[in-house]
């Protein structure tokens, strides 16, 4: 029997089931959303036909209210709009659950990119030994970040989980009960979460998804590729930012950092305890039963009675498990050895840390903290720093910093930021004592602009009574200028004797982080991606020159504009001039729940990341290298796109448009995360301080998705106009990197819908600016279709496109309501005596619709 094409599997198992369950949902009686189920489909139709007729959101809403609800009173209009929002929020949840339930049916779990595919390909090509060598030295690290763009409270996440299971089992009674529960469960968080709350929410994914998935993957490889031999390499690593990421987040305290680290340790010990309990029911025979009971007892005390105490060390735990394993093999015919091996693999992967808690702070903060420390030592007549330190040349400062050491006390400082920064460094030592070195061993410097940023940070670490730190300093390069200069900065560090000694103590490994999100915000889509690609090549070359194993850590967000999209294809496209011994990426917001929220999706996406590394290193080592001609074409495209984006970003209406016509200012008012929407404290919007999430998210709410395509059309058109189209066409046909880049841009355009904001072209202040965006959109769409040889966007990803279309149709009424509310706010503000109470109500509508739009788009912010 033939397997149906992917789009047919999607239509049968997602679209059809959603329509069935949504029809059930419509009939359910809810006090809070009475009659909404009957009116909402009509409103959706009115929205669709209205935008085709080029009506404004206000005209569409007013027409619907007059024709179908006979409501003319404004407060009654507002009431029905709120009820629509409540209903649509739940429709999105239902669609998420249906899609998650169908994931292993729609996606071929054993197909291309799977572990089975890797194994069979290696066997067929006679590359098993090469594959083993690769797997012994390669790592995938997914880092869950404190960038929340997931708006569901815990209670709703629980319903989604249960609903997914019920749909998978076709349990209609249970589905109906859960839909009823969904209708009555509040979607709004009453208070902003603090960083510890965020950490607890994300630890759920570690415990319930990553723990078993990672273990199962390594177990599969151990049995089928390594043929039973233990894999010593921790092939899959987990990272964690909530509670450690201080960059622009004044709410992260040292206590929170330590509490998160303790929660991570307690969580992994709890996972081990549950598994040991299960093993205890099986390993009941002589010689091992009491050993298992002993482990159970010690883990129980460490989890439930600990108050921070640990009653067994990691080494003791491993030794005891290996002792049990030997007895089972030698005396009990390897009975239940598989389950025992599974636990041993997880202990090897997760230790007592579960996930490495990264500490991150901005270089601008470090500048003021370091100055504070300098002044403290100078005022206390210490000889650690010369009084003329800030008058020295850069090389002279390097010399001073190379000899710095001490035992600084954070309590000696009145400045709270200085005190907390020093405490965060010293917290790393405390965490390592209890969770092991991998509990926290990385200090990331955001907005890193110089070697001095790194050496001053390293000096602060050494001043914390830490002469040979077991911690890596990770510079994060984000702007186009910093990316261009990154290799020079690293060469300064590699040739610094003190830092070179530190690298020797760290196995000659240097992690470098590259920021897609702020790179795109700074330089536009093409330039950001090309700058990172070039930076990786230059950093690889300089690192190899000095014998340093460079590891790239990519700060990727969900949408293509922030490095998302078909991520695994990017890694598969890297040539031999880019070091690729590890794939390290940030995972955030809805991307956590959509890509790693279930056992199936987590396995699928982790296997694809691992497969990308295998493809690049084992199966196609030289195929993806760009020729000099291809690099020149890519460089021209990037520069043309950059020039277009800069002229757009520097337009006098750029910031006013975002402030007055988008939802930008409303992000700061939502209760989704602990971090402010910008780094600075000034009232005036400074573009440099604006975070990538509200920046990209605001364009997404407008359905304009500027960061994912702006400049692409202009760049491609240059080659069309100069009759050099064959050069870009060849690049697209031959380079997986460039093809993936453009395919992800197509996704951004597919999620755009300009009829929603077409009314803006008549706006006396912003009409011309809107037209600039729309013209670039049309040109980008036309030329992307031309280069791909397609009639429609994303036609080679039919299921992905279908999913987007359904989601966009679900939220179309929400988008219409949001634009209606924004228009009414502007109208009310222009009145001689603005009705402040009514303005607040409409602002609430904007924020509530912002939630649903973001959840539906999954990778929109």
mmCIF file of N, CA and C in Angstrom, residues 205-252:
data_model
loop_
_atom_site.group_PDB
_atom_site.id
_atom_site.type_symbol
_atom_site.label_atom_id
_atom_site.label_comp_id
_atom_site.label_asym_id
_atom_site.label_seq_id
_atom_site.Cartn_x
_atom_site.Cartn_y
_atom_site.Cartn_z
ATOM 1 N N UNK A 205 9.304 21.300 29.929
ATOM 2 C CA UNK A 205 9.720 20.701 28.652
ATOM 3 C C UNK A 205 10.952 19.819 28.833
ATOM 4 N N UNK A 206 11.855 20.218 29.714
ATOM 5 C CA UNK A 206 13.039 19.391 29.972
ATOM 6 C C UNK A 206 12.617 18.046 30.553
ATOM 7 N N UNK A 207 11.743 18.090 31.548
ATOM 8 C CA UNK A 207 11.331 16.868 32.255
ATOM 9 C C UNK A 207 10.482 15.952 31.375
ATOM 10 N N UNK A 208 9.539 16.553 30.640
ATOM 11 C CA UNK A 208 8.522 15.753 29.955
ATOM 12 C C UNK A 208 8.812 15.456 28.494
ATOM 13 N N UNK A 209 9.765 16.179 27.894
ATOM 14 C CA UNK A 209 10.038 15.976 26.475
ATOM 15 C C UNK A 209 11.516 15.685 26.212
ATOM 16 N N UNK A 210 12.379 16.625 26.554
ATOM 17 C CA UNK A 210 13.800 16.487 26.208
ATOM 18 C C UNK A 210 14.463 15.307 26.919
ATOM 19 N N UNK A 211 14.067 15.044 28.153
ATOM 20 C CA UNK A 211 14.696 13.980 28.947
ATOM 21 C C UNK A 211 14.601 12.632 28.237
ATOM 22 N N UNK A 212 13.387 12.231 27.904
ATOM 23 C CA UNK A 212 13.220 10.907 27.289
ATOM 24 C C UNK A 212 13.649 10.903 25.827
ATOM 25 N N UNK A 213 13.360 11.991 25.094
ATOM 26 C CA UNK A 213 13.703 12.032 23.669
ATOM 27 C C UNK A 213 15.206 11.946 23.460
ATOM 28 N N UNK A 214 15.954 12.756 24.187
ATOM 29 C CA UNK A 214 17.418 12.754 24.056
ATOM 30 C C UNK A 214 17.986 11.387 24.393
ATOM 31 N N UNK A 215 17.494 10.805 25.487
ATOM 32 C CA UNK A 215 17.959 9.487 25.894
ATOM 33 C C UNK A 215 17.662 8.423 24.854
ATOM 34 N N UNK A 216 16.452 8.467 24.304
ATOM 35 C CA UNK A 216 16.061 7.470 23.295
ATOM 36 C C UNK A 216 16.909 7.582 22.034
ATOM 37 N N UNK A 217 17.223 8.818 21.636
ATOM 38 C CA UNK A 217 18.027 9.015 20.433
ATOM 39 C C UNK A 217 19.423 8.421 20.590
ATOM 40 N N UNK A 218 20.063 8.739 21.710
ATOM 41 C CA UNK A 218 21.424 8.226 21.936
ATOM 42 C C UNK A 218 21.394 6.712 22.106
ATOM 43 N N UNK A 219 20.339 6.210 22.745
ATOM 44 C CA UNK A 219 20.200 4.766 22.933
ATOM 45 C C UNK A 219 20.092 4.068 21.573
ATOM 46 N N UNK A 220 19.315 4.652 20.657
ATOM 47 C CA UNK A 220 19.182 4.091 19.313
ATOM 48 C C UNK A 220 20.544 4.008 18.625
ATOM 49 N N UNK A 221 21.303 5.083 18.693
ATOM 50 C CA UNK A 221 22.620 5.113 18.051
ATOM 51 C C UNK A 221 23.569 4.117 18.692
ATOM 52 N N UNK A 222 23.487 4.018 20.014
ATOM 53 C CA UNK A 222 24.366 3.096 20.738
ATOM 54 C C UNK A 222 24.092 1.649 20.323
ATOM 55 N N UNK A 223 22.833 1.316 20.125
ATOM 56 C CA UNK A 223 22.468 -0.061 19.764
ATOM 57 C C UNK A 223 22.709 -0.357 18.285
ATOM 58 N N UNK A 224 22.420 0.619 17.418
ATOM 59 C CA UNK A 224 22.382 0.336 15.990
ATOM 60 C C UNK A 224 23.598 0.805 15.199
ATOM 61 N N UNK A 225 24.308 1.795 15.719
ATOM 62 C CA UNK A 225 25.515 2.266 15.040
ATOM 63 C C UNK A 225 26.760 1.821 15.790
ATOM 64 N N UNK A 226 26.740 1.988 17.111
ATOM 65 C CA UNK A 226 27.896 1.607 17.927
ATOM 66 C C UNK A 226 27.846 0.131 18.332
ATOM 67 N N UNK A 227 26.765 -0.551 17.973
ATOM 68 C CA UNK A 227 26.577 -1.990 18.217
ATOM 69 C C UNK A 227 26.807 -2.379 19.672
ATOM 70 N N UNK A 228 26.172 -1.578 20.555
ATOM 71 C CA UNK A 228 26.199 -1.911 21.971
ATOM 72 C C UNK A 228 27.284 -1.238 22.767
ATOM 73 N N UNK A 229 28.306 -0.711 22.100
ATOM 74 C CA UNK A 229 29.377 -0.003 22.821
ATOM 75 C C UNK A 229 28.841 1.325 23.351
ATOM 76 N N UNK A 230 29.215 1.660 24.557
ATOM 77 C CA UNK A 230 28.729 2.905 25.157
ATOM 78 C C UNK A 230 29.305 4.124 24.441
ATOM 79 N N UNK A 231 28.452 5.138 24.231
ATOM 80 C CA UNK A 231 28.902 6.413 23.658
ATOM 81 C C UNK A 231 29.313 7.311 24.825
ATOM 82 N N UNK A 232 30.578 7.657 24.876
ATOM 83 C CA UNK A 232 31.065 8.496 25.974
ATOM 84 C C UNK A 232 30.736 9.975 25.740
ATOM 85 N N UNK A 233 30.607 10.349 24.475
ATOM 86 C CA UNK A 233 30.333 11.741 24.137
ATOM 87 C C UNK A 233 28.886 12.113 24.483
ATOM 88 N N UNK A 234 28.724 13.273 25.139
ATOM 89 C CA UNK A 234 27.370 13.774 25.422
ATOM 90 C C UNK A 234 26.825 14.408 24.143
ATOM 91 N N UNK A 235 26.260 13.581 23.298
ATOM 92 C CA UNK A 235 25.868 13.978 21.944
ATOM 93 C C UNK A 235 24.841 15.106 21.945
ATOM 94 N N UNK A 236 23.934 15.081 22.905
ATOM 95 C CA UNK A 236 22.897 16.110 23.013
ATOM 96 C C UNK A 236 23.043 16.825 24.348
ATOM 97 N N UNK A 237 23.184 18.137 24.272
ATOM 98 C CA UNK A 237 23.318 18.951 25.473
ATOM 99 C C UNK A 237 22.159 19.944 25.525
ATOM 100 N N UNK A 238 21.789 20.319 26.713
ATOM 101 C CA UNK A 238 20.714 21.296 26.885
ATOM 102 C C UNK A 238 21.268 22.542 27.572
ATOM 103 N N UNK A 239 20.803 23.684 27.111
ATOM 104 C CA UNK A 239 21.177 24.947 27.740
ATOM 105 C C UNK A 239 19.939 25.653 28.256
ATOM 106 N N UNK A 240 20.148 26.661 29.112
ATOM 107 C CA UNK A 240 19.024 27.286 29.806
ATOM 108 C C UNK A 240 19.374 28.742 30.104
ATOM 109 N N UNK A 241 18.458 29.667 29.777
ATOM 110 C CA UNK A 241 18.693 31.091 30.040
ATOM 111 C C UNK A 241 17.816 31.709 31.136
ATOM 112 N N UNK A 242 16.589 31.258 31.349
ATOM 113 C CA UNK A 242 15.782 31.907 32.401
ATOM 114 C C UNK A 242 16.491 31.839 33.750
ATOM 115 N N UNK A 243 16.595 32.978 34.401
ATOM 116 C CA UNK A 243 17.269 33.027 35.694
ATOM 117 C C UNK A 243 18.749 33.335 35.584
ATOM 118 N N UNK A 244 19.307 33.247 34.376
ATOM 119 C CA UNK A 244 20.725 33.549 34.195
ATOM 120 C C UNK A 244 20.957 34.689 33.224
ATOM 121 N N UNK A 245 19.968 34.955 32.367
ATOM 122 C CA UNK A 245 20.088 35.997 31.354
ATOM 123 C C UNK A 245 19.732 37.347 31.971
ATOM 124 N N UNK A 246 20.759 38.149 32.260
ATOM 125 C CA UNK A 246 20.548 39.449 32.901
ATOM 126 C C UNK A 246 20.509 40.590 31.898
ATOM 127 N N UNK A 247 20.758 40.310 30.636
ATOM 128 C CA UNK A 247 20.865 41.362 29.635
ATOM 129 C C UNK A 247 19.561 42.148 29.527
ATOM 130 N N UNK A 248 19.552 43.319 30.093
ATOM 131 C CA UNK A 248 18.364 44.161 30.026
ATOM 132 C C UNK A 248 17.225 43.725 30.914
ATOM 133 N N UNK A 249 17.454 42.738 31.779
ATOM 134 C CA UNK A 249 16.377 42.263 32.656
ATOM 135 C C UNK A 249 16.721 42.572 34.109
ATOM 136 N N UNK A 250 16.167 43.656 34.641
ATOM 137 C CA UNK A 250 16.488 44.042 36.020
ATOM 138 C C UNK A 250 15.895 43.111 37.068
ATOM 139 N N UNK A 251 15.060 42.160 36.638
ATOM 140 C CA UNK A 251 14.360 41.303 37.592
ATOM 141 C C UNK A 251 15.107 40.002 37.905
ATOM 142 N N UNK A 252 16.220 39.758 37.198
ATOM 143 C CA UNK A 252 17.035 38.579 37.502
ATOM 144 C C UNK A 252 17.969 38.929 38.647
#
